[in-house]
Amino acid sequence: MQDFLYQTAEYVLNEQKDQIADSVIILPNRRAALFLKKHFGQLIENPIWSPQIISAEEFLEELSDVNVLDNLSLQFELFSVYQTVVPKEEQDSFDQFIQWGQILLQDFNEIDRYLIDPEAIFSYVNEARAIEIWNLEAQEISDVQHQYLQFWKQMQSLYTAFREHLSKKKQAYSGLSYRLAAENLTTEKVATLSYQHIYFCGFNALTAAEQQIIERLIHAQKATMLFDADEYYLNDELHEAGLFLRQLRKKTNFNNGFKWIG
């Protein structure tokens, strides 16, 4: 059986032929790109322009038209917003903030990658935290408990202010670039994409943003999904390794010629 990336290189070469330079191959991570380029080198006999090979994050950053900041820069940006949202007497120092700021950034990332309604999720979280300290005797909550609830109530304001702050600078964290890419990918924008064709290769569990983007591109006949699936776990409903691929195969835009099942 052929290596998946070798099979991908062979398929793209056969499909695109003279237009391969105008194609782009999207991979889950940058590491796989090194091996894919090696396979293209083994298959190509004459000098040609190689297709662009990039990671999903790079592609979505391009679609969202923002600059994704590194982790450290995001911490400083978030802290500057935190200082404007939270009353001064309730603020943590930067040393204290940095202990939980990274966790908060990860939460913001997940909210946006999965296109979750921020107002709904923060409302749910606030209610859940209130239940945590609820007592049957209906006693007054302590100062510490009050500060605990107040902290969680400020999360939505912090999320909204942080997003607006980054938007003004045309910047984003990774999850926000996913949401913006999904929101901005209109039919008109799909038609103006410079790529002849887009290949999404080796994906398994897609975020809601990724799925929405890929479905639109496939519907516009602008993209193809190439899966590294195995019938051993794909066709076994009880095998958890094939869960996400089974879900994708049931969707209209993904089940037409499901490539490939090894």
PDB file of C-alpha atoms in Angstrom:
ATOM      1  CA  MET A   1       0.000   0.000   0.000  1.00  0.00           C
ATOM      2  CA  GLN A   2       1.257   3.483  -0.900  1.00  0.00           C
ATOM      3  CA  ASP A   3       2.172   6.033   1.739  1.00  0.00           C
ATOM      4  CA  PHE A   4      -0.696   8.537   2.152  1.00  0.00           C
ATOM      5  CA  LEU A   5       1.426  11.589   1.344  1.00  0.00           C
ATOM      6  CA  TYR A   6       2.955   9.840  -1.684  1.00  0.00           C
ATOM      7  CA  GLN A   7      -0.565   8.987  -2.854  1.00  0.00           C
ATOM      8  CA  THR A   8      -1.558  12.630  -2.320  1.00  0.00           C
ATOM      9  CA  ALA A   9       1.350  13.943  -4.413  1.00  0.00           C
ATOM     10  CA  GLU A  10       0.559  11.478  -7.197  1.00  0.00           C
ATOM     11  CA  TYR A  11      -3.151  12.354  -7.182  1.00  0.00           C
ATOM     12  CA  VAL A  12      -2.588  16.125  -7.264  1.00  0.00           C
ATOM     13  CA  LEU A  13      -0.065  15.821 -10.104  1.00  0.00           C
ATOM     14  CA  ASN A  14      -2.476  13.740 -12.179  1.00  0.00           C
ATOM     15  CA  GLU A  15      -5.439  16.020 -11.443  1.00  0.00           C
ATOM     16  CA  GLN A  16      -3.819  19.381 -12.051  1.00  0.00           C
ATOM     17  CA  LYS A  17      -1.086  18.655 -14.583  1.00  0.00           C
ATOM     18  CA  ASP A  18      -0.207  22.048 -16.151  1.00  0.00           C
ATOM     19  CA  GLN A  19      -2.171  24.042 -13.536  1.00  0.00           C
ATOM     20  CA  ILE A  20      -0.457  22.585 -10.502  1.00  0.00           C
ATOM     21  CA  ALA A  21       1.384  25.845  -9.721  1.00  0.00           C
ATOM     22  CA  ASP A  22      -1.997  27.507  -9.127  1.00  0.00           C
ATOM     23  CA  SER A  23      -3.082  24.877  -6.591  1.00  0.00           C
ATOM     24  CA  VAL A  24      -2.593  24.828  -2.832  1.00  0.00           C
ATOM     25  CA  ILE A  25      -2.370  21.849  -0.487  1.00  0.00           C
ATOM     26  CA  ILE A  26      -3.550  22.383   3.090  1.00  0.00           C
ATOM     27  CA  LEU A  27      -2.159  20.065   5.775  1.00  0.00           C
ATOM     28  CA  PRO A  28      -2.995  19.797   9.496  1.00  0.00           C
ATOM     29  CA  ASN A  29       0.561  20.818  10.424  1.00  0.00           C
ATOM     30  CA  ARG A  30       3.844  22.068   8.923  1.00  0.00           C
ATOM     31  CA  ARG A  31       5.808  18.864   9.602  1.00  0.00           C
ATOM     32  CA  ALA A  32       3.873  16.869   6.996  1.00  0.00           C
ATOM     33  CA  ALA A  33       4.771  19.462   4.340  1.00  0.00           C
ATOM     34  CA  LEU A  34       8.454  18.366   4.409  1.00  0.00           C
ATOM     35  CA  PHE A  35       7.552  14.780   3.531  1.00  0.00           C
ATOM     36  CA  LEU A  36       5.010  15.818   0.890  1.00  0.00           C
ATOM     37  CA  LYS A  37       7.600  17.983  -0.875  1.00  0.00           C
ATOM     38  CA  LYS A  38       9.981  15.018  -0.851  1.00  0.00           C
ATOM     39  CA  HIS A  39       7.350  12.858  -2.590  1.00  0.00           C
ATOM     40  CA  PHE A  40       6.716  15.529  -5.210  1.00  0.00           C
ATOM     41  CA  GLY A  41      10.455  15.521  -5.896  1.00  0.00           C
ATOM     42  CA  GLN A  42      10.389  11.754  -6.442  1.00  0.00           C
ATOM     43  CA  LEU A  43       7.470  11.949  -8.889  1.00  0.00           C
ATOM     44  CA  ILE A  44       8.345  15.017 -10.948  1.00  0.00           C
ATOM     45  CA  GLU A  45      10.561  14.324 -13.945  1.00  0.00           C
ATOM     46  CA  ASN A  46      10.787  17.808 -15.472  1.00  0.00           C
ATOM     47  CA  PRO A  47      11.218  21.210 -13.758  1.00  0.00           C
ATOM     48  CA  ILE A  48       7.834  22.683 -12.754  1.00  0.00           C
ATOM     49  CA  TRP A  49       6.462  25.225 -10.316  1.00  0.00           C
ATOM     50  CA  SER A  50       5.468  23.377  -7.171  1.00  0.00           C
ATOM     51  CA  PRO A  51       2.001  23.819  -5.637  1.00  0.00           C
ATOM     52  CA  GLN A  52       1.887  25.875  -2.476  1.00  0.00           C
ATOM     53  CA  ILE A  53       1.905  23.654   0.636  1.00  0.00           C
ATOM     54  CA  ILE A  54       0.792  25.287   3.887  1.00  0.00           C
ATOM     55  CA  SER A  55      -0.790  24.436   7.243  1.00  0.00           C
ATOM     56  CA  ALA A  56      -4.457  24.976   8.065  1.00  0.00           C
ATOM     57  CA  GLU A  57      -3.567  27.827  10.429  1.00  0.00           C
ATOM     58  CA  GLU A  58      -1.630  29.644   7.698  1.00  0.00           C
ATOM     59  CA  PHE A  59      -4.485  29.232   5.219  1.00  0.00           C
ATOM     60  CA  LEU A  60      -7.117  30.496   7.662  1.00  0.00           C
ATOM     61  CA  GLU A  61      -4.916  33.444   8.626  1.00  0.00           C
ATOM     62  CA  GLU A  62      -4.792  34.310   4.933  1.00  0.00           C
ATOM     63  CA  LEU A  63      -8.591  34.032   4.589  1.00  0.00           C
ATOM     64  CA  SER A  64      -9.240  36.089   7.720  1.00  0.00           C
ATOM     65  CA  ASP A  65      -6.934  38.901   6.531  1.00  0.00           C
ATOM     66  CA  VAL A  66      -5.428  39.444   9.985  1.00  0.00           C
ATOM     67  CA  ASN A  67      -2.036  38.916  11.578  1.00  0.00           C
ATOM     68  CA  VAL A  68      -2.030  36.096  14.155  1.00  0.00           C
ATOM     69  CA  LEU A  69       0.149  37.118  17.103  1.00  0.00           C
ATOM     70  CA  ASP A  70       2.470  34.840  19.009  1.00  0.00           C
ATOM     71  CA  ASN A  71       1.562  33.672  22.494  1.00  0.00           C
ATOM     72  CA  LEU A  72       3.689  36.160  24.420  1.00  0.00           C
ATOM     73  CA  SER A  73       2.398  39.157  22.463  1.00  0.00           C
ATOM     74  CA  LEU A  74      -1.182  38.003  23.061  1.00  0.00           C
ATOM     75  CA  GLN A  75      -0.533  37.837  26.810  1.00  0.00           C
ATOM     76  CA  PHE A  76       0.575  41.485  26.851  1.00  0.00           C
ATOM     77  CA  GLU A  77      -2.333  42.589  24.653  1.00  0.00           C
ATOM     78  CA  LEU A  78      -4.835  40.729  26.829  1.00  0.00           C
ATOM     79  CA  PHE A  79      -3.377  42.225  30.003  1.00  0.00           C
ATOM     80  CA  SER A  80      -3.682  45.762  28.615  1.00  0.00           C
ATOM     81  CA  VAL A  81      -7.375  45.089  27.860  1.00  0.00           C
ATOM     82  CA  TYR A  82      -7.839  43.454  31.280  1.00  0.00           C
ATOM     83  CA  GLN A  83      -6.653  46.678  32.925  1.00  0.00           C
ATOM     84  CA  THR A  84      -9.383  48.679  31.144  1.00  0.00           C
ATOM     85  CA  VAL A  85     -12.223  46.213  31.835  1.00  0.00           C
ATOM     86  CA  VAL A  86     -11.646  45.245  35.463  1.00  0.00           C
ATOM     87  CA  PRO A  87     -11.876  47.902  38.197  1.00  0.00           C
ATOM     88  CA  LYS A  88      -8.416  48.861  39.439  1.00  0.00           C
ATOM     89  CA  GLU A  89      -9.025  47.691  43.012  1.00  0.00           C
ATOM     90  CA  GLU A  90      -9.938  44.196  41.724  1.00  0.00           C
ATOM     91  CA  GLN A  91      -7.031  43.785  39.308  1.00  0.00           C
ATOM     92  CA  ASP A  92      -4.267  41.220  39.630  1.00  0.00           C
ATOM     93  CA  SER A  93      -0.668  42.172  39.045  1.00  0.00           C
ATOM     94  CA  PHE A  94       0.898  40.986  35.796  1.00  0.00           C
ATOM     95  CA  ASP A  95       2.681  38.202  37.711  1.00  0.00           C
ATOM     96  CA  GLN A  96      -0.670  36.959  38.987  1.00  0.00           C
ATOM     97  CA  PHE A  97      -2.461  37.527  35.684  1.00  0.00           C
ATOM     98  CA  ILE A  98       0.016  35.511  33.639  1.00  0.00           C
ATOM     99  CA  GLN A  99      -0.746  32.425  35.751  1.00  0.00           C
ATOM    100  CA  TRP A 100      -4.319  32.267  34.423  1.00  0.00           C
ATOM    101  CA  GLY A 101      -4.146  34.497  31.339  1.00  0.00           C
ATOM    102  CA  GLN A 102      -2.830  31.680  29.133  1.00  0.00           C
ATOM    103  CA  ILE A 103      -5.715  29.422  30.181  1.00  0.00           C
ATOM    104  CA  LEU A 104      -8.169  32.192  29.328  1.00  0.00           C
ATOM    105  CA  LEU A 105      -6.587  32.592  25.877  1.00  0.00           C
ATOM    106  CA  GLN A 106      -7.020  28.856  25.290  1.00  0.00           C
ATOM    107  CA  ASP A 107     -10.706  29.162  26.239  1.00  0.00           C
ATOM    108  CA  PHE A 108     -11.171  32.082  23.828  1.00  0.00           C
ATOM    109  CA  ASN A 109      -9.479  29.996  21.131  1.00  0.00           C
ATOM    110  CA  GLU A 110     -11.878  27.098  21.610  1.00  0.00           C
ATOM    111  CA  ILE A 111     -14.943  29.366  21.671  1.00  0.00           C
ATOM    112  CA  ASP A 112     -14.001  30.839  18.308  1.00  0.00           C
ATOM    113  CA  ARG A 113     -12.655  27.707  16.615  1.00  0.00           C
ATOM    114  CA  TYR A 114     -15.993  26.005  17.245  1.00  0.00           C
ATOM    115  CA  LEU A 115     -18.079  29.123  16.414  1.00  0.00           C
ATOM    116  CA  ILE A 116     -19.741  29.068  19.830  1.00  0.00           C
ATOM    117  CA  ASP A 117     -22.068  31.947  20.676  1.00  0.00           C
ATOM    118  CA  PRO A 118     -20.015  33.920  23.270  1.00  0.00           C
ATOM    119  CA  GLU A 119     -23.065  35.389  25.007  1.00  0.00           C
ATOM    120  CA  ALA A 120     -24.652  31.948  25.440  1.00  0.00           C
ATOM    121  CA  ILE A 121     -21.499  30.205  26.679  1.00  0.00           C
ATOM    122  CA  PHE A 122     -20.545  32.922  29.173  1.00  0.00           C
ATOM    123  CA  SER A 123     -24.118  33.073  30.482  1.00  0.00           C
ATOM    124  CA  TYR A 124     -24.001  29.301  30.999  1.00  0.00           C
ATOM    125  CA  VAL A 125     -20.627  29.502  32.748  1.00  0.00           C
ATOM    126  CA  ASN A 126     -21.846  32.262  35.084  1.00  0.00           C
ATOM    127  CA  GLU A 127     -24.885  30.205  36.066  1.00  0.00           C
ATOM    128  CA  ALA A 128     -22.729  27.111  36.610  1.00  0.00           C
ATOM    129  CA  ARG A 129     -20.340  29.037  38.873  1.00  0.00           C
ATOM    130  CA  ALA A 130     -23.268  30.472  40.849  1.00  0.00           C
ATOM    131  CA  ILE A 131     -24.594  26.956  41.439  1.00  0.00           C
ATOM    132  CA  GLU A 132     -21.159  25.925  42.740  1.00  0.00           C
ATOM    133  CA  ILE A 133     -21.455  28.257  45.729  1.00  0.00           C
ATOM    134  CA  TRP A 134     -25.228  27.972  46.209  1.00  0.00           C
ATOM    135  CA  ASN A 135     -26.262  26.837  49.678  1.00  0.00           C
ATOM    136  CA  LEU A 136     -29.582  25.537  50.999  1.00  0.00           C
ATOM    137  CA  GLU A 137     -29.550  27.833  54.034  1.00  0.00           C
ATOM    138  CA  ALA A 138     -29.632  30.909  51.748  1.00  0.00           C
ATOM    139  CA  GLN A 139     -26.818  32.494  53.743  1.00  0.00           C
ATOM    140  CA  GLU A 140     -24.993  35.561  52.459  1.00  0.00           C
ATOM    141  CA  ILE A 141     -21.994  34.658  50.323  1.00  0.00           C
ATOM    142  CA  SER A 142     -18.540  35.538  51.603  1.00  0.00           C
ATOM    143  CA  ASP A 143     -16.313  38.233  50.089  1.00  0.00           C
ATOM    144  CA  VAL A 144     -14.160  35.554  48.489  1.00  0.00           C
ATOM    145  CA  GLN A 145     -17.223  33.937  46.905  1.00  0.00           C
ATOM    146  CA  HIS A 146     -18.437  37.321  45.694  1.00  0.00           C
ATOM    147  CA  GLN A 147     -15.067  38.019  44.058  1.00  0.00           C
ATOM    148  CA  TYR A 148     -15.175  34.552  42.504  1.00  0.00           C
ATOM    149  CA  LEU A 149     -18.556  35.244  40.889  1.00  0.00           C
ATOM    150  CA  GLN A 150     -17.511  38.743  39.857  1.00  0.00           C
ATOM    151  CA  PHE A 151     -14.446  37.339  38.117  1.00  0.00           C
ATOM    152  CA  TRP A 152     -16.545  35.037  35.937  1.00  0.00           C
ATOM    153  CA  LYS A 153     -19.072  37.784  35.169  1.00  0.00           C
ATOM    154  CA  GLN A 154     -16.244  39.878  33.730  1.00  0.00           C
ATOM    155  CA  MET A 155     -15.222  37.188  31.230  1.00  0.00           C
ATOM    156  CA  GLN A 156     -17.705  38.172  28.523  1.00  0.00           C
ATOM    157  CA  SER A 157     -16.749  41.838  28.774  1.00  0.00           C
ATOM    158  CA  LEU A 158     -13.083  40.855  28.587  1.00  0.00           C
ATOM    159  CA  TYR A 159     -13.695  38.623  25.556  1.00  0.00           C
ATOM    160  CA  THR A 160     -15.640  41.329  23.712  1.00  0.00           C
ATOM    161  CA  ALA A 161     -13.159  44.101  24.549  1.00  0.00           C
ATOM    162  CA  PHE A 162     -10.183  41.904  23.608  1.00  0.00           C
ATOM    163  CA  ARG A 163     -11.707  41.026  20.244  1.00  0.00           C
ATOM    164  CA  GLU A 164     -12.463  44.693  19.492  1.00  0.00           C
ATOM    165  CA  HIS A 165      -8.954  45.696  20.606  1.00  0.00           C
ATOM    166  CA  LEU A 166      -7.299  43.202  18.242  1.00  0.00           C
ATOM    167  CA  SER A 167      -9.702  43.984  15.409  1.00  0.00           C
ATOM    168  CA  LYS A 168      -8.637  47.638  15.373  1.00  0.00           C
ATOM    169  CA  LYS A 169      -5.031  46.499  14.845  1.00  0.00           C
ATOM    170  CA  LYS A 170      -5.941  43.836  12.244  1.00  0.00           C
ATOM    171  CA  GLN A 171      -4.570  41.253  14.677  1.00  0.00           C
ATOM    172  CA  ALA A 172      -5.968  38.049  16.157  1.00  0.00           C
ATOM    173  CA  TYR A 173      -5.279  34.932  18.167  1.00  0.00           C
ATOM    174  CA  SER A 174      -5.496  31.645  16.264  1.00  0.00           C
ATOM    175  CA  GLY A 175      -9.117  30.832  17.161  1.00  0.00           C
ATOM    176  CA  LEU A 176     -10.309  34.302  16.217  1.00  0.00           C
ATOM    177  CA  SER A 177      -8.698  33.985  12.785  1.00  0.00           C
ATOM    178  CA  TYR A 178     -10.726  30.756  12.334  1.00  0.00           C
ATOM    179  CA  ARG A 179     -13.980  32.543  13.191  1.00  0.00           C
ATOM    180  CA  LEU A 180     -13.189  35.536  10.980  1.00  0.00           C
ATOM    181  CA  ALA A 181     -12.251  33.272   8.066  1.00  0.00           C
ATOM    182  CA  ALA A 182     -15.561  31.403   8.391  1.00  0.00           C
ATOM    183  CA  GLU A 183     -17.529  34.656   8.659  1.00  0.00           C
ATOM    184  CA  ASN A 184     -15.714  36.327   5.759  1.00  0.00           C
ATOM    185  CA  LEU A 185     -15.835  33.445   3.267  1.00  0.00           C
ATOM    186  CA  THR A 186     -18.792  34.621   1.216  1.00  0.00           C
ATOM    187  CA  THR A 187     -19.715  33.277  -2.223  1.00  0.00           C
ATOM    188  CA  GLU A 188     -18.127  36.385  -3.732  1.00  0.00           C
ATOM    189  CA  LYS A 189     -14.858  35.830  -1.863  1.00  0.00           C
ATOM    190  CA  VAL A 190     -14.733  32.163  -2.909  1.00  0.00           C
ATOM    191  CA  ALA A 191     -14.995  33.276  -6.544  1.00  0.00           C
ATOM    192  CA  THR A 192     -12.060  35.670  -6.159  1.00  0.00           C
ATOM    193  CA  LEU A 193      -9.630  33.215  -4.527  1.00  0.00           C
ATOM    194  CA  SER A 194      -6.409  33.080  -6.512  1.00  0.00           C
ATOM    195  CA  TYR A 195      -6.033  29.291  -6.244  1.00  0.00           C
ATOM    196  CA  GLN A 196      -7.126  27.064  -9.114  1.00  0.00           C
ATOM    197  CA  HIS A 197      -7.940  24.307  -6.634  1.00  0.00           C
ATOM    198  CA  ILE A 198      -7.505  23.636  -2.908  1.00  0.00           C
ATOM    199  CA  TYR A 199      -6.693  20.208  -1.441  1.00  0.00           C
ATOM    200  CA  PHE A 200      -7.318  19.519   2.253  1.00  0.00           C
ATOM    201  CA  CYS A 201      -5.229  16.455   3.117  1.00  0.00           C
ATOM    202  CA  GLY A 202      -5.036  14.192   6.141  1.00  0.00           C
ATOM    203  CA  PHE A 203      -7.627  15.909   8.334  1.00  0.00           C
ATOM    204  CA  ASN A 204      -9.677  13.980  10.870  1.00  0.00           C
ATOM    205  CA  ALA A 205     -11.505  15.941  13.577  1.00  0.00           C
ATOM    206  CA  LEU A 206     -12.470  19.325  12.116  1.00  0.00           C
ATOM    207  CA  THR A 207     -13.425  22.352  14.171  1.00  0.00           C
ATOM    208  CA  ALA A 208     -16.782  23.957  13.333  1.00  0.00           C
ATOM    209  CA  ALA A 209     -14.991  26.816  11.569  1.00  0.00           C
ATOM    210  CA  GLU A 210     -12.860  24.461   9.450  1.00  0.00           C
ATOM    211  CA  GLN A 211     -15.882  22.371   8.530  1.00  0.00           C
ATOM    212  CA  GLN A 212     -17.937  25.397   7.492  1.00  0.00           C
ATOM    213  CA  ILE A 213     -15.101  26.767   5.335  1.00  0.00           C
ATOM    214  CA  ILE A 214     -14.315  23.448   3.651  1.00  0.00           C
ATOM    215  CA  GLU A 215     -17.998  22.718   2.943  1.00  0.00           C
ATOM    216  CA  ARG A 216     -18.395  26.083   1.198  1.00  0.00           C
ATOM    217  CA  LEU A 217     -15.287  25.522  -0.900  1.00  0.00           C
ATOM    218  CA  ILE A 218     -16.325  21.982  -1.882  1.00  0.00           C
ATOM    219  CA  HIS A 219     -19.839  23.205  -2.750  1.00  0.00           C
ATOM    220  CA  ALA A 220     -18.250  25.814  -5.033  1.00  0.00           C
ATOM    221  CA  GLN A 221     -16.154  23.008  -6.634  1.00  0.00           C
ATOM    222  CA  LYS A 222     -13.063  24.820  -5.446  1.00  0.00           C
ATOM    223  CA  ALA A 223     -11.752  22.163  -3.042  1.00  0.00           C
ATOM    224  CA  THR A 224     -11.222  18.439  -2.515  1.00  0.00           C
ATOM    225  CA  MET A 225     -10.807  16.503   0.728  1.00  0.00           C
ATOM    226  CA  LEU A 226      -8.277  13.664   0.826  1.00  0.00           C
ATOM    227  CA  PHE A 227      -8.571  11.449   3.898  1.00  0.00           C
ATOM    228  CA  ASP A 228      -6.118   8.990   5.392  1.00  0.00           C
ATOM    229  CA  ALA A 229      -8.839   6.545   6.449  1.00  0.00           C
ATOM    230  CA  ASP A 230      -8.687   2.848   7.268  1.00  0.00           C
ATOM    231  CA  GLU A 231     -11.728   0.622   6.744  1.00  0.00           C
ATOM    232  CA  TYR A 232     -10.805  -1.292   9.929  1.00  0.00           C
ATOM    233  CA  TYR A 233     -11.884   1.591  12.146  1.00  0.00           C
ATOM    234  CA  LEU A 234     -13.962   3.629   9.686  1.00  0.00           C
ATOM    235  CA  ASN A 235     -16.594   0.937   9.105  1.00  0.00           C
ATOM    236  CA  ASP A 236     -16.735  -0.214  12.724  1.00  0.00           C
ATOM    237  CA  GLU A 237     -19.395   1.922  14.431  1.00  0.00           C
ATOM    238  CA  LEU A 238     -17.959   1.029  17.840  1.00  0.00           C
ATOM    239  CA  HIS A 239     -14.374   2.028  16.998  1.00  0.00           C
ATOM    240  CA  GLU A 240     -13.755   5.513  18.407  1.00  0.00           C
ATOM    241  CA  ALA A 241     -10.792   6.187  16.085  1.00  0.00           C
ATOM    242  CA  GLY A 242     -13.196   6.499  13.148  1.00  0.00           C
ATOM    243  CA  LEU A 243     -15.833   8.616  14.910  1.00  0.00           C
ATOM    244  CA  PHE A 244     -15.119  11.968  13.263  1.00  0.00           C
ATOM    245  CA  LEU A 245     -14.545  10.516   9.793  1.00  0.00           C
ATOM    246  CA  ARG A 246     -17.840   8.599  10.000  1.00  0.00           C
ATOM    247  CA  GLN A 247     -19.605  11.844  10.867  1.00  0.00           C
ATOM    248  CA  LEU A 248     -18.000  13.641   7.914  1.00  0.00           C
ATOM    249  CA  ARG A 249     -18.828  10.822   5.491  1.00  0.00           C
ATOM    250  CA  LYS A 250     -22.542  11.285   6.277  1.00  0.00           C
ATOM    251  CA  LYS A 251     -22.445  14.938   5.219  1.00  0.00           C
ATOM    252  CA  THR A 252     -23.455  15.718   1.642  1.00  0.00           C
ATOM    253  CA  ASN A 253     -20.358  17.725   0.752  1.00  0.00           C
ATOM    254  CA  PHE A 254     -17.948  15.089   2.088  1.00  0.00           C
ATOM    255  CA  ASN A 255     -19.465  11.765   1.008  1.00  0.00           C
ATOM    256  CA  ASN A 256     -19.124  12.156  -2.771  1.00  0.00           C
ATOM    257  CA  GLY A 257     -16.234   9.878  -3.663  1.00  0.00           C
ATOM    258  CA  PHE A 258     -14.769   9.671  -0.153  1.00  0.00           C
ATOM    259  CA  LYS A 259     -10.995   9.643  -0.813  1.00  0.00           C
ATOM    260  CA  TRP A 260      -9.372   7.515   0.489  1.00  0.00           C
ATOM    261  CA  ILE A 261     -10.216   4.386   2.453  1.00  0.00           C
ATOM    262  CA  GLY A 262      -7.213   2.100   2.734  1.00  0.00           C
TER     263      GLY A 262
END
